[in-house]
Structures are given as C-alpha cells and as structure tokens.
Amino acid sequence: QDVPPYTEDCQHGMYPSKARSTGVPPTFKINLDLDPQIRWNEVMKHKGANVKAMIDQVKKLISDVSPQLVDLVNKYLPEIIEKLPAPYDAEILGISKATGIEDGEILLFNIFYEVFTM
Amino acid sequence: CTSIVAQDVGGTLYHARNLDFGLFMGWDTKNHTWLIAEYLHPLVVNLDFTRNGTTVYKTVNFAGYIGVLTGMKPGVFSLTLNERFNVNGGYIGLIEWILGYRKAHWTSFLTRDALEKSNSYEEAVDMLSNTEILAPVYYIVGGSKPGQGAIITRDRQSLTNMYSMAPDKGMWYVLETNYDNWTDPPFFDDRRTPGKKCLSGVGNKKVDFQTIYDVLSTKPVLNQLTTYTALMQVNKGTLETYIRHCPHPCWAW
C-alpha cells in the first residue's frame, strides 16, 4: 500500500528471518545476591556508553523545549532517588556510579513510562 | 505496544509482545525514524535474574532501566506492560508521589516485584490488579496452565477491567495494544484490527513462536516505534528477543 498507514497482508515465514530484525540482543545475569549498587555493573560495562548517548539525546530534546528543564532534572530528581523503595534506590545510584552519568538523569530514563501515559 | 497471549489446541500458552516507544521524541528526517527509538535499539538486553545461582526470573530490558516491561517467571507466569493513555496520567501520580503520597507503586517496579514475590499466576494477577500504582497501564499476564491469560486494565487507584481468555468458548487469545478493549481503537492508530485478523487467520492449530512472530512482523503492528519483539513460553522457560527494524514505507506508530 503506497499511502499511510501502510497496512499490508499478514506476513508469513518471517521467523527467524533478519528481513525485519537487526539481530538478537546479548544476555546478562543480574545476581540478586550481590549488593544492589554493584549488580548492574557488568551490564553497564558493555552498555554504559549507549545509555549515555540515549540520555544525551533526551537532554537535547528537553533542552530544545526549555534549557532550564535540564537543570531542574539534575537539581530535583536526585532528591527523589533516596525516597524510592529498596533495592531500586541503590540500583539507580549504582548505575550512575558505574557509568558516570548523573543519578538524576538515570532516574529520568526510569520515569519515562510513568510520565508518557499523558 | 502490542501484547498477545495465545493458547494452542494442546493447551500450551505463548506470550509475545512488540515494545513500541519514543513517540514524538524527535523525528530523523533523513532516515524517517524516531530518534529515541533508534537510540533504544542498542540498549535492548535479555536479563537473567539469579539468586543462589538459580534463575528466579527473566526479563527483556533497556540497559539502565531497572523496572520490568517484559518478563517471565519460568514455569509460573509471564507478563508484559503496555502504556494506557489517560488524562489522569502518570504525571499526576508522579507529582503526588514527589509531594509525599507514597502508597502508590511505580508501574514497572510492581511488575518486577510480582516476578520476585508471586508464586502463581493467580497471585501475580491479584498483585497487578489490586496494588495502587502511579500511572494507568495495561498489565497482560499469561500462565502455565490452559486458560491462563488476561488483560488487566488499570487506572491509578483500582482495577478498571479484567478481560480473560476463554478457550472453551473459542476465545483462545487476548491481544492488547494501547486502548481499552471494550472501545474501538482510534482510526489513526489501529493495530488491534490487523493483529487480530492475522492471529485469527493463523488459528489455534498453528499457533507457536513462528506464527506469532509473523503477526508481530506485519505492518502496522510492526511500526517505526517498535524496538523489539519478545516471545515467551513459560512452561519451557523460553524467552527469545529480536531487535526490530521496520523497512520503509512504514507507518510512524
């Protein structure tokens, strides 16, 4: 179909074709016996740079709307982290420490789904 | 998002989903893609949460995101979370939470808590139905026994609606996108009709990973926001994830 919304006939034989997939993601273990602050370290060792790139892009989009909003994220969101239930508070701080990304920005990523129901 | 729980003629349940995210968050005019969706692709990871060296639950996550949008407790149940758009949305719950009302749970932390603490399909359904949450959502839950599949429509305070499969009455699957199942989806975002058409066309005699993947690969069920497709079979403890790409021309959502 050449006009939106680009519906089409039901597809067949796609699995596990790469025609509409760019591959499979890696698998990591999260050891719940470890301290929450360090249990995400292995994931962040491999994906930290990608997380930073994504958050930088979100900050750019927010900044395009209002540069002050980014300052608010770093000023107020860290205060929320300490009020999160365990182990989520420590896990966010651990990811921040492992990646060098501000903890408020890690929280920003984690509240996307709550906020976007608007 | 599109979530499906389907049962084959032998009573085996399959749970699958497309995770769509990034609407209105920057459009790449050169590649005709959503910027944030593209940035999310390399963040997709399969996670195996272990305790005492044993798998407790498996999830598909974006690295850096600690809640659960897609997960499975092997042998027990599987769950997915779909956004539910509502004026009384998550931003209100978030503001209330910041102001000190902390009885409500974060929606994707509740799913992780359910995977951690619930030891049956019924327990998980009860927890996801009756716990106060920050944002309206759809929780889609599948079990390990025939007939265990439901869409839990939630507002922030309470259960709005529960829609369960009933294979003995011919309702061998449930399919949820981002709209209440008792209303028609909007004409500008109808992934339900093509999804149901393709799934019904497959029939419960042929339902398996292959055929469900085909349904989730059909436009506009597959669209520019789709980051990954996850396929789960609880009894075997199988979770497969595929990072998605929707070739042009492809609808933006």
Short mmCIF file of N, CA and C in Angstrom, two decimals, chain B residues 15-137:
data_model
loop_
_atom_site.label_atom_id
_atom_site.label_comp_id
_atom_site.label_asym_id
_atom_site.label_seq_id
_atom_site.Cartn_x
_atom_site.Cartn_y
_atom_site.Cartn_z
N HIS B 15 3.23 -16.20 25.01
CA HIS B 15 3.07 -14.79 25.35
C HIS B 15 4.12 -14.00 24.55
N ALA B 16 3.67 -13.00 23.84
CA ALA B 16 4.60 -12.25 22.99
C ALA B 16 4.23 -10.78 22.98
N ARG B 17 5.20 -9.96 22.61
CA ARG B 17 4.91 -8.53 22.55
C ARG B 17 5.85 -7.80 21.61
N ASN B 18 5.34 -6.69 21.06
CA ASN B 18 6.17 -5.67 20.44
C ASN B 18 6.27 -4.51 21.42
N LEU B 19 7.47 -4.05 21.68
CA LEU B 19 7.64 -2.89 22.55
C LEU B 19 7.86 -1.66 21.67
N ASP B 20 6.87 -0.77 21.67
CA ASP B 20 6.95 0.46 20.87
C ASP B 20 7.18 1.62 21.82
N PHE B 21 8.18 2.44 21.52
CA PHE B 21 8.43 3.59 22.40
C PHE B 21 9.18 4.68 21.64
N GLY B 22 8.88 5.92 22.06
CA GLY B 22 9.62 7.05 21.51
C GLY B 22 8.79 8.01 20.70
N LEU B 23 7.44 7.88 20.82
CA LEU B 23 6.56 8.74 20.03
C LEU B 23 6.81 10.21 20.34
N PHE B 24 6.90 10.99 19.28
CA PHE B 24 7.09 12.45 19.35
C PHE B 24 8.42 12.86 20.01
N MET B 25 9.34 11.92 20.14
CA MET B 25 10.63 12.27 20.74
C MET B 25 11.69 12.38 19.65
N GLY B 26 11.52 13.32 18.78
CA GLY B 26 12.50 13.63 17.75
C GLY B 26 12.34 12.75 16.52
N TRP B 27 12.14 13.36 15.38
CA TRP B 27 11.99 12.62 14.12
C TRP B 27 13.24 12.83 13.27
N ASP B 28 13.85 11.73 12.86
CA ASP B 28 15.02 11.80 12.00
C ASP B 28 14.52 11.91 10.56
N THR B 29 14.59 13.12 10.01
CA THR B 29 14.04 13.37 8.68
C THR B 29 14.83 12.66 7.58
N LYS B 30 16.09 12.38 7.85
CA LYS B 30 16.92 11.73 6.84
C LYS B 30 16.57 10.24 6.72
N ASN B 31 16.46 9.58 7.88
CA ASN B 31 16.21 8.13 7.87
C ASN B 31 14.74 7.76 8.08
N HIS B 32 13.90 8.77 8.29
CA HIS B 32 12.47 8.54 8.54
C HIS B 32 12.25 7.61 9.74
N THR B 33 12.91 7.91 10.84
CA THR B 33 12.78 7.12 12.06
C THR B 33 12.66 8.04 13.26
N TRP B 34 12.14 7.47 14.35
CA TRP B 34 12.11 8.22 15.61
C TRP B 34 13.48 8.15 16.26
N LEU B 35 14.01 9.29 16.68
CA LEU B 35 15.36 9.34 17.22
C LEU B 35 15.53 8.45 18.45
N ILE B 36 14.60 8.59 19.41
CA ILE B 36 14.79 7.86 20.66
C ILE B 36 14.62 6.37 20.45
N ALA B 37 13.69 5.97 19.58
CA ALA B 37 13.54 4.55 19.28
C ALA B 37 14.85 3.98 18.73
N GLU B 38 15.51 4.76 17.89
CA GLU B 38 16.79 4.31 17.32
C GLU B 38 17.87 4.19 18.40
N TYR B 39 17.88 5.15 19.33
CA TYR B 39 18.85 5.11 20.43
C TYR B 39 18.57 3.94 21.38
N LEU B 40 17.30 3.51 21.43
CA LEU B 40 16.95 2.40 22.34
C LEU B 40 17.37 1.04 21.78
N HIS B 41 17.47 0.92 20.47
CA HIS B 41 17.80 -0.39 19.88
C HIS B 41 19.05 -1.03 20.49
N PRO B 42 20.16 -0.30 20.58
CA PRO B 42 21.36 -0.95 21.15
C PRO B 42 21.29 -1.16 22.65
N LEU B 43 20.25 -0.63 23.29
CA LEU B 43 20.12 -0.81 24.74
C LEU B 43 19.35 -2.07 25.11
N VAL B 44 18.76 -2.73 24.12
CA VAL B 44 17.95 -3.92 24.43
C VAL B 44 18.85 -5.06 24.93
N VAL B 45 18.50 -5.61 26.08
CA VAL B 45 19.26 -6.73 26.65
C VAL B 45 18.29 -7.76 27.23
N ASN B 46 18.69 -9.00 27.16
CA ASN B 46 17.98 -10.05 27.91
C ASN B 46 18.65 -10.17 29.27
N LEU B 47 17.85 -10.26 30.33
CA LEU B 47 18.42 -10.35 31.67
C LEU B 47 17.93 -11.63 32.35
N ASP B 48 18.87 -12.24 33.05
CA ASP B 48 18.58 -13.46 33.80
C ASP B 48 18.84 -13.13 35.27
N PHE B 49 17.77 -12.89 36.02
CA PHE B 49 17.93 -12.54 37.44
C PHE B 49 18.10 -13.83 38.24
N THR B 50 19.22 -13.94 38.95
CA THR B 50 19.53 -15.18 39.66
C THR B 50 19.66 -14.94 41.17
N ARG B 51 19.37 -15.98 41.92
CA ARG B 51 19.63 -15.99 43.35
C ARG B 51 20.15 -17.38 43.70
N ASN B 52 21.20 -17.45 44.49
CA ASN B 52 21.84 -18.73 44.83
C ASN B 52 22.18 -19.52 43.56
N GLY B 53 22.53 -18.80 42.52
CA GLY B 53 22.94 -19.44 41.27
C GLY B 53 21.79 -19.96 40.41
N THR B 54 20.57 -19.74 40.85
CA THR B 54 19.41 -20.25 40.11
C THR B 54 18.59 -19.10 39.54
N THR B 55 18.07 -19.29 38.33
CA THR B 55 17.24 -18.25 37.71
C THR B 55 15.94 -18.08 38.50
N VAL B 56 15.67 -16.83 38.89
CA VAL B 56 14.41 -16.52 39.56
C VAL B 56 13.40 -16.01 38.53
N TYR B 57 13.86 -15.12 37.66
CA TYR B 57 13.01 -14.63 36.58
C TYR B 57 13.87 -14.08 35.46
N LYS B 58 13.27 -13.99 34.27
CA LYS B 58 13.96 -13.47 33.09
C LYS B 58 13.20 -12.25 32.58
N THR B 59 13.92 -11.29 32.06
CA THR B 59 13.27 -10.10 31.53
C THR B 59 13.95 -9.65 30.24
N VAL B 60 13.25 -8.77 29.53
CA VAL B 60 13.88 -8.02 28.44
C VAL B 60 13.87 -6.57 28.89
N ASN B 61 15.03 -5.95 28.92
CA ASN B 61 15.13 -4.58 29.43
C ASN B 61 15.87 -3.68 28.46
N PHE B 62 15.73 -2.39 28.67
CA PHE B 62 16.68 -1.43 28.11
C PHE B 62 17.75 -1.24 29.18
N ALA B 63 19.02 -1.36 28.81
CA ALA B 63 20.09 -1.17 29.79
C ALA B 63 19.91 0.20 30.45
N GLY B 64 20.02 0.21 31.76
CA GLY B 64 19.83 1.46 32.51
C GLY B 64 18.44 1.61 33.06
N TYR B 65 17.50 0.79 32.57
CA TYR B 65 16.11 0.83 33.04
C TYR B 65 15.94 -0.37 33.96
N ILE B 66 15.58 -0.12 35.24
CA ILE B 66 15.61 -1.20 36.22
C ILE B 66 14.23 -1.81 36.49
N GLY B 67 13.17 -1.20 36.00
CA GLY B 67 11.85 -1.81 36.10
C GLY B 67 11.69 -2.90 35.06
N VAL B 68 10.51 -3.50 35.00
CA VAL B 68 10.28 -4.59 34.04
C VAL B 68 9.05 -4.28 33.19
N LEU B 69 9.25 -4.30 31.87
CA LEU B 69 8.15 -4.13 30.93
C LEU B 69 7.80 -5.46 30.27
N THR B 70 8.75 -6.39 30.27
CA THR B 70 8.56 -7.72 29.69
C THR B 70 9.30 -8.72 30.56
N GLY B 71 8.59 -9.72 31.08
CA GLY B 71 9.30 -10.67 31.94
C GLY B 71 8.55 -11.96 32.13
N MET B 72 9.27 -12.92 32.69
CA MET B 72 8.71 -14.26 32.85
C MET B 72 9.33 -14.95 34.05
N LYS B 73 8.49 -15.60 34.85
CA LYS B 73 8.98 -16.47 35.91
C LYS B 73 8.82 -17.89 35.36
N PRO B 74 9.92 -18.55 34.99
CA PRO B 74 9.81 -19.85 34.31
C PRO B 74 8.93 -20.84 35.09
N GLY B 75 8.02 -21.46 34.35
CA GLY B 75 7.14 -22.45 34.94
C GLY B 75 5.96 -21.86 35.69
N VAL B 76 5.91 -20.54 35.83
CA VAL B 76 4.87 -19.94 36.67
C VAL B 76 3.99 -18.96 35.88
N PHE B 77 4.55 -17.87 35.43
CA PHE B 77 3.75 -16.89 34.67
C PHE B 77 4.66 -15.96 33.87
N SER B 78 4.03 -15.24 32.95
CA SER B 78 4.74 -14.24 32.15
C SER B 78 3.92 -12.95 32.20
N LEU B 79 4.56 -11.83 31.97
CA LEU B 79 3.82 -10.56 32.00
C LEU B 79 4.44 -9.56 31.03
N THR B 80 3.59 -8.69 30.54
CA THR B 80 4.04 -7.53 29.77
C THR B 80 3.24 -6.32 30.24
N LEU B 81 3.82 -5.15 30.01
CA LEU B 81 3.17 -3.90 30.42
C LEU B 81 3.01 -3.03 29.18
N ASN B 82 1.79 -2.58 28.93
CA ASN B 82 1.53 -1.65 27.81
C ASN B 82 1.06 -0.32 28.38
N GLU B 83 1.47 0.75 27.73
CA GLU B 83 1.02 2.08 28.17
C GLU B 83 -0.49 2.24 27.96
N ARG B 84 -1.12 2.96 28.86
CA ARG B 84 -2.53 3.32 28.71
C ARG B 84 -2.62 4.84 28.81
N PHE B 85 -3.00 5.46 27.71
CA PHE B 85 -3.05 6.92 27.67
C PHE B 85 -4.30 7.41 28.39
N ASN B 86 -4.12 8.38 29.29
CA ASN B 86 -5.23 8.83 30.10
C ASN B 86 -4.92 10.23 30.60
N VAL B 87 -5.96 11.06 30.66
CA VAL B 87 -5.75 12.42 31.18
C VAL B 87 -5.28 12.35 32.64
N ASN B 88 -5.86 11.40 33.37
CA ASN B 88 -5.42 11.19 34.76
C ASN B 88 -4.19 10.30 34.71
N GLY B 89 -3.14 10.82 34.12
CA GLY B 89 -1.97 10.02 33.76
C GLY B 89 -0.90 9.96 34.82
N GLY B 90 0.22 9.35 34.42
CA GLY B 90 1.30 9.10 35.35
C GLY B 90 1.95 10.35 35.90
N TYR B 91 1.85 11.44 35.16
CA TYR B 91 2.49 12.66 35.66
C TYR B 91 1.81 13.15 36.94
N ILE B 92 0.49 12.88 37.06
CA ILE B 92 -0.22 13.27 38.28
C ILE B 92 0.24 12.38 39.45
N GLY B 93 0.31 11.09 39.19
CA GLY B 93 0.78 10.17 40.21
C GLY B 93 2.19 10.51 40.65
N LEU B 94 3.01 10.90 39.67
CA LEU B 94 4.40 11.24 39.98
C LEU B 94 4.46 12.49 40.87
N ILE B 95 3.66 13.47 40.53
CA ILE B 95 3.64 14.70 41.34
C ILE B 95 3.16 14.38 42.76
N GLU B 96 2.12 13.57 42.85
CA GLU B 96 1.63 13.17 44.19
C GLU B 96 2.72 12.46 44.97
N TRP B 97 3.42 11.60 44.27
CA TRP B 97 4.48 10.82 44.93
C TRP B 97 5.59 11.76 45.43
N ILE B 98 5.97 12.72 44.59
CA ILE B 98 7.00 13.68 44.98
C ILE B 98 6.55 14.50 46.19
N LEU B 99 5.24 14.82 46.21
CA LEU B 99 4.72 15.64 47.30
C LEU B 99 4.52 14.84 48.60
N GLY B 100 4.80 13.54 48.56
CA GLY B 100 4.79 12.79 49.81
C GLY B 100 3.79 11.67 49.90
N TYR B 101 2.89 11.52 48.89
CA TYR B 101 1.94 10.41 48.92
C TYR B 101 2.61 9.21 48.26
N ARG B 102 3.13 8.31 49.07
CA ARG B 102 3.97 7.24 48.52
C ARG B 102 3.36 5.85 48.65
N LYS B 103 2.05 5.79 48.77
CA LYS B 103 1.40 4.48 48.83
C LYS B 103 1.41 3.81 47.45
N ALA B 104 1.35 4.63 46.41
CA ALA B 104 1.30 4.08 45.05
C ALA B 104 2.67 3.53 44.63
N HIS B 105 2.61 2.41 43.89
CA HIS B 105 3.85 1.79 43.38
C HIS B 105 4.15 2.28 41.97
N TRP B 106 5.43 2.31 41.63
CA TRP B 106 5.84 2.61 40.26
C TRP B 106 5.43 1.41 39.40
N THR B 107 4.84 1.67 38.25
CA THR B 107 4.22 0.58 37.48
C THR B 107 5.20 -0.53 37.08
N SER B 108 6.39 -0.14 36.70
CA SER B 108 7.34 -1.16 36.25
C SER B 108 8.16 -1.74 37.40
N PHE B 109 8.10 -1.11 38.56
CA PHE B 109 8.70 -1.74 39.75
C PHE B 109 7.73 -2.80 40.28
N LEU B 110 6.43 -2.54 40.12
CA LEU B 110 5.43 -3.51 40.59
C LEU B 110 5.55 -4.82 39.80
N THR B 111 5.81 -4.72 38.50
CA THR B 111 5.97 -5.94 37.71
C THR B 111 7.20 -6.72 38.16
N ARG B 112 8.25 -5.99 38.50
CA ARG B 112 9.45 -6.69 38.99
C ARG B 112 9.16 -7.32 40.35
N ASP B 113 8.42 -6.59 41.20
CA ASP B 113 8.03 -7.16 42.49
C ASP B 113 7.18 -8.41 42.29
N ALA B 114 6.29 -8.38 41.29
CA ALA B 114 5.44 -9.54 41.03
C ALA B 114 6.29 -10.74 40.61
N LEU B 115 7.28 -10.50 39.75
CA LEU B 115 8.16 -11.59 39.33
C LEU B 115 8.95 -12.13 40.51
N GLU B 116 9.30 -11.23 41.41
CA GLU B 116 10.11 -11.61 42.57
C GLU B 116 9.27 -12.39 43.60
N LYS B 117 8.06 -11.92 43.86
CA LYS B 117 7.31 -12.43 45.01
C LYS B 117 6.15 -13.38 44.68
N SER B 118 5.56 -13.26 43.51
CA SER B 118 4.39 -14.09 43.21
C SER B 118 4.82 -15.49 42.80
N ASN B 119 4.14 -16.47 43.37
CA ASN B 119 4.50 -17.85 43.08
C ASN B 119 3.43 -18.59 42.28
N SER B 120 2.47 -17.85 41.76
CA SER B 120 1.46 -18.46 40.90
C SER B 120 0.88 -17.37 39.99
N TYR B 121 0.20 -17.83 38.94
CA TYR B 121 -0.48 -16.91 38.03
C TYR B 121 -1.52 -16.10 38.79
N GLU B 122 -2.27 -16.77 39.67
CA GLU B 122 -3.33 -16.08 40.41
C GLU B 122 -2.75 -14.99 41.32
N GLU B 123 -1.65 -15.31 41.99
CA GLU B 123 -1.00 -14.32 42.86
C GLU B 123 -0.55 -13.10 42.07
N ALA B 124 0.03 -13.36 40.90
CA ALA B 124 0.51 -12.25 40.06
C ALA B 124 -0.66 -11.38 39.60
N VAL B 125 -1.74 -12.03 39.15
CA VAL B 125 -2.91 -11.28 38.69
C VAL B 125 -3.48 -10.44 39.84
N ASP B 126 -3.56 -11.04 41.01
CA ASP B 126 -4.09 -10.31 42.17
C ASP B 126 -3.20 -9.10 42.51
N MET B 127 -1.91 -9.30 42.50
CA MET B 127 -0.98 -8.21 42.85
C MET B 127 -1.07 -7.07 41.83
N LEU B 128 -1.13 -7.44 40.55
CA LEU B 128 -1.16 -6.42 39.50
C LEU B 128 -2.53 -5.75 39.38
N SER B 129 -3.55 -6.41 39.90
CA SER B 129 -4.91 -5.85 39.82
C SER B 129 -5.21 -4.91 40.97
N ASN B 130 -4.66 -5.19 42.13
CA ASN B 130 -5.14 -4.53 43.34
C ASN B 130 -4.12 -3.66 44.06
N THR B 131 -2.97 -3.44 43.46
CA THR B 131 -1.99 -2.56 44.09
C THR B 131 -2.09 -1.17 43.48
N GLU B 132 -2.12 -0.16 44.32
CA GLU B 132 -2.19 1.21 43.81
C GLU B 132 -0.90 1.54 43.04
N ILE B 133 -1.07 2.18 41.89
CA ILE B 133 0.09 2.48 41.04
C ILE B 133 0.11 3.95 40.62
N LEU B 134 1.26 4.36 40.09
CA LEU B 134 1.45 5.78 39.73
C LEU B 134 0.77 6.16 38.42
N ALA B 135 0.65 5.21 37.50
CA ALA B 135 0.16 5.55 36.16
C ALA B 135 -0.84 4.51 35.66
N PRO B 136 -1.81 4.92 34.86
CA PRO B 136 -2.71 3.92 34.27
C PRO B 136 -1.95 3.08 33.24
N VAL B 137 -2.16 1.78 33.28
CA VAL B 137 -1.45 0.87 32.37
C VAL B 137 -2.31 -0.33 32.04
#
